[in-house]
XYZ file of C-alpha atoms in Angstrom:
301
model
C 81.013 212.593 99.778
C 79.193 215.897 100.015
C 75.745 216.154 101.467
C 73.594 219.258 101.434
C 70.255 220.003 103.043
C 67.818 221.242 100.380
C 66.731 224.867 100.379
C 63.181 223.855 101.195
C 64.064 222.346 104.614
C 63.202 225.405 106.661
C 60.077 226.113 104.585
C 59.012 222.516 105.108
C 59.472 222.834 108.874
C 57.474 226.070 108.989
C 54.672 224.465 107.031
C 54.687 221.508 109.383
C 54.473 223.769 112.434
C 51.524 225.601 110.900
C 49.833 222.283 110.269
C 50.498 221.308 113.861
C 48.617 224.355 115.054
C 45.660 223.458 112.887
C 45.630 219.830 113.950
C 46.086 220.365 117.687
C 42.596 221.769 117.981
C 41.057 218.338 117.365
C 41.949 217.129 120.867
C 42.704 213.650 119.487
C 46.457 213.994 119.047
C 49.133 214.779 121.687
C 50.715 218.245 121.212
C 53.980 216.996 119.662
C 52.479 214.054 117.754
C 51.608 214.225 114.062
C 48.170 212.968 113.061
C 47.715 210.466 110.242
C 45.955 213.074 108.147
C 48.649 215.694 108.726
C 51.374 213.195 107.802
C 49.689 212.374 104.488
C 49.168 216.091 103.881
C 52.840 216.921 104.516
C 53.961 214.057 102.267
C 51.693 215.324 99.498
C 53.033 218.884 99.886
C 56.615 217.558 99.738
C 55.720 215.507 96.639
C 54.426 218.596 94.819
C 57.314 220.790 96.044
C 59.768 218.282 94.583
C 58.197 218.212 91.123
C 55.295 215.801 91.637
C 52.005 216.333 89.840
C 49.198 217.841 91.960
C 45.826 216.108 92.016
C 42.504 217.599 90.931
C 40.236 216.656 93.821
C 37.222 218.781 92.905
C 34.231 216.534 92.343
C 36.055 213.454 93.660
C 34.250 211.014 95.917
C 35.383 210.600 99.521
C 38.589 208.488 99.625
C 37.626 207.157 103.073
C 34.333 207.127 104.947
C 35.689 209.561 107.570
C 37.402 211.887 105.063
C 35.044 213.949 102.934
C 35.397 217.180 100.974
C 35.023 219.025 104.273
C 38.321 217.601 105.566
C 41.518 219.707 105.436
C 43.233 216.493 104.276
C 40.771 215.687 101.471
C 43.061 216.550 98.560
C 46.107 214.817 100.061
C 44.149 211.670 100.893
C 42.526 211.549 97.453
C 46.078 211.477 96.109
C 47.380 209.015 98.712
C 44.494 206.587 98.223
C 44.640 206.723 94.402
C 48.425 206.242 94.477
C 48.242 203.234 96.804
C 50.185 205.075 99.508
C 47.412 205.070 102.131
C 45.080 202.122 102.530
C 43.178 202.876 105.715
C 41.531 200.441 108.104
C 38.973 197.694 107.729
C 35.564 199.218 107.150
C 36.898 202.048 104.995
C 38.046 204.483 107.700
C 41.372 206.333 107.696
C 41.235 207.866 111.227
C 42.939 211.126 110.181
C 42.989 212.583 113.719
C 44.790 209.580 115.261
C 48.557 209.925 115.843
C 50.653 208.329 113.110
C 53.134 205.782 114.452
C 56.658 205.404 113.141
C 55.827 202.087 111.478
C 52.710 203.549 109.825
C 54.768 206.490 108.580
C 57.455 204.115 107.282
C 54.834 202.174 105.302
C 53.527 205.339 103.628
C 57.045 206.567 102.846
C 58.003 203.148 101.493
C 54.948 202.948 99.262
C 55.630 206.476 98.040
C 59.246 205.604 97.187
C 58.064 202.540 95.262
C 55.380 204.370 93.282
C 57.724 207.226 92.341
C 60.847 205.088 91.729
C 63.014 206.993 94.201
C 66.571 205.558 94.161
C 66.600 204.064 97.680
C 68.020 200.698 98.737
C 65.962 197.732 99.926
C 66.420 196.753 103.573
C 66.716 193.413 105.350
C 66.683 191.920 108.845
C 70.399 192.732 109.082
C 69.471 196.411 109.262
C 67.414 195.759 112.413
C 69.908 193.425 114.086
C 71.247 196.056 116.488
C 67.830 196.894 117.969
C 66.585 194.871 120.922
C 62.917 195.414 120.008
C 63.323 194.314 116.371
C 61.189 191.209 117.012
C 58.200 193.390 117.911
C 57.880 194.788 114.372
C 54.741 193.230 112.827
C 54.780 191.558 109.421
C 52.630 194.267 107.786
C 55.264 196.954 108.421
C 58.510 194.989 108.692
C 59.708 195.463 105.111
C 59.009 199.200 105.288
C 60.796 199.546 108.658
C 63.834 197.665 107.324
C 63.897 200.001 104.331
C 63.541 203.153 106.452
C 66.349 202.123 108.824
C 68.580 201.167 105.889
C 68.105 204.526 104.183
C 68.528 206.865 107.153
C 64.803 207.608 107.435
C 64.265 206.375 110.990
C 64.681 208.609 114.041
C 63.588 206.889 117.273
C 65.976 208.794 119.544
C 67.627 205.541 120.618
C 70.587 203.524 119.367
C 69.114 200.297 120.753
C 65.328 200.581 120.309
C 63.191 201.198 117.218
C 60.117 202.295 119.207
C 58.049 201.633 116.110
C 54.655 201.958 117.806
C 55.395 205.447 119.176
C 54.083 208.591 117.495
C 56.031 210.599 114.927
C 56.935 214.069 116.202
C 56.700 217.274 114.169
C 60.474 217.547 114.202
C 60.765 214.039 112.752
C 58.221 214.854 110.066
C 60.144 217.918 108.898
C 63.309 215.870 108.514
C 61.660 212.785 106.999
C 59.786 214.585 104.233
C 62.961 216.429 103.259
C 65.516 213.622 103.431
C 63.219 211.251 101.544
C 64.145 213.147 98.376
C 67.882 213.007 99.094
C 68.066 209.276 99.711
C 68.193 209.780 103.491
C 71.173 210.865 105.529
C 72.956 209.099 108.388
C 73.613 210.894 111.648
C 76.976 212.623 111.913
C 79.512 211.357 114.431
C 80.801 214.218 116.578
C 84.022 213.185 118.291
C 85.261 214.643 121.558
C 87.884 217.400 121.366
C 91.429 216.602 122.496
C 92.458 217.856 125.923
C 93.286 221.556 125.968
C 91.320 222.507 122.862
C 87.967 224.167 123.619
C 85.230 226.229 121.998
C 83.079 228.567 124.089
C 79.813 230.165 123.026
C 79.669 233.921 123.544
C 76.285 234.580 121.946
C 73.882 232.960 119.514
C 70.716 233.782 117.604
C 68.558 232.401 114.810
C 70.930 233.987 112.258
C 74.421 233.490 113.704
C 76.727 232.992 116.653
C 79.974 234.198 118.191
C 82.335 231.567 119.596
C 85.843 231.650 121.048
C 88.460 229.030 120.168
C 90.993 228.437 122.941
C 94.142 226.369 122.585
C 95.646 225.283 125.892
C 97.336 222.267 124.290
C 101.051 221.992 123.590
C 100.713 222.012 119.788
C 99.378 224.463 117.204
C 95.784 224.014 116.034
C 95.499 224.598 112.285
C 91.995 224.948 110.832
C 90.056 226.233 107.850
C 87.317 228.774 107.245
C 84.639 226.059 107.007
C 82.783 224.767 110.040
C 79.993 222.273 110.642
C 76.502 223.266 111.793
C 74.366 220.413 113.110
C 70.843 219.998 114.448
C 69.820 217.377 116.988
C 66.814 215.290 115.970
C 65.705 212.590 118.420
C 69.188 211.820 119.662
C 71.139 212.111 116.381
C 73.124 215.017 114.936
C 72.297 215.973 111.334
C 74.472 218.401 109.390
C 72.788 221.501 107.985
C 75.655 222.744 105.850
C 78.055 221.166 103.413
C 80.336 218.424 104.689
C 83.891 218.889 103.420
C 86.017 215.974 102.242
C 89.258 217.629 103.330
C 90.370 220.390 105.662
C 91.621 223.483 103.834
C 94.040 225.058 106.317
C 93.621 228.824 106.551
C 94.414 229.778 110.166
C 96.712 228.742 112.994
C 96.100 228.980 116.729
C 99.348 228.654 118.662
C 99.526 227.125 122.159
C 98.125 229.575 124.715
C 96.214 231.624 122.118
C 92.488 232.210 121.702
C 90.468 233.666 118.852
C 86.910 234.945 118.465
C 84.941 233.634 115.475
C 81.782 235.273 114.141
C 79.556 232.804 112.291
C 76.620 233.694 110.066
C 73.923 231.212 109.077
C 72.935 233.605 106.274
C 75.670 232.020 104.175
C 73.773 228.710 104.168
C 71.947 227.899 100.940
C 68.716 226.919 102.785
C 68.057 230.441 104.065
C 70.090 230.851 107.220
C 67.370 231.287 109.880
C 67.257 228.535 112.515
C 63.937 227.349 113.976
C 63.688 226.349 117.645
C 65.877 223.362 118.461
C 69.245 222.149 119.760
C 72.294 222.805 117.583
C 76.037 222.260 117.520
C 78.863 224.161 115.844
C 82.012 222.141 115.132
C 85.434 223.261 113.877
C 87.790 220.654 112.447
C 91.516 220.967 111.863
C 94.910 219.587 112.825
C 96.346 219.693 116.319
C 99.949 219.198 115.456
C 99.703 216.381 112.921
C 96.532 214.765 114.301
C 93.015 215.503 113.092
C 90.916 217.171 115.771
C 87.388 218.532 116.095
C 86.157 220.946 118.739
C 82.480 221.823 119.191
C 79.886 223.621 121.316
C 76.140 223.121 121.580
C 73.430 225.766 121.903
C 69.657 226.028 121.895
C 67.286 228.237 119.930
C 64.001 228.722 121.799
């Protein structure tokens, strides 16, 4: 099955980072935490960017008692309240400057998916069975958390804990608002390279990298022109380019040989400029007759 990150991913991340700068001045939200207002705003922007109808908020009454026409989130929250996506707290407040927790975010995403008929599967308690803090999920968010975990829309940074009450980070937000429209995407499994087969990073930048493949094994490594580019998000690797179903053999690296590879992100359909983060390049092929993958990680600061 082929999966492709949409062209808007990088634009979405840039927009989120700009929003972060605007929101951080409130003093109510930790630097890397997304506020409730900013989350609703980013979801609204993603809705419009993916063909949703914008709202006409001019002349509308305040959707919540602490969100008036003066708020940078007024338009988004008019839409979210009218659509049933955001309900607020008792007393009519929304608390837009408060950090949004993962379970709050899951509820808004779940309600959005229901109101727009996105083709995503329902979850169940079986989807939470592997998490030791599954019993801490409250009833008001449990169905939404099950759904988010089931559909690859949950990034806690842990394989054993949901951490549902912790804040959503800006990196999470960029991924969530994009993958929501692709039906989610599970983390890629990056296997260890066989002994003797290595990849070394010579240089890297936001637009490309130079790596060296070295084969100190006893068999020939046969590989294709395609490679995998992944980004780390809260402990999971998520592929940024197309995942191939089969390896198209194009080159051979005999025992004792090495080869320099120049990689360009400009060939990617989402724009080819990497934002700050941790990445991995992986090359798959055959070592003798066995499938093998060799990789190297790098950081963009």
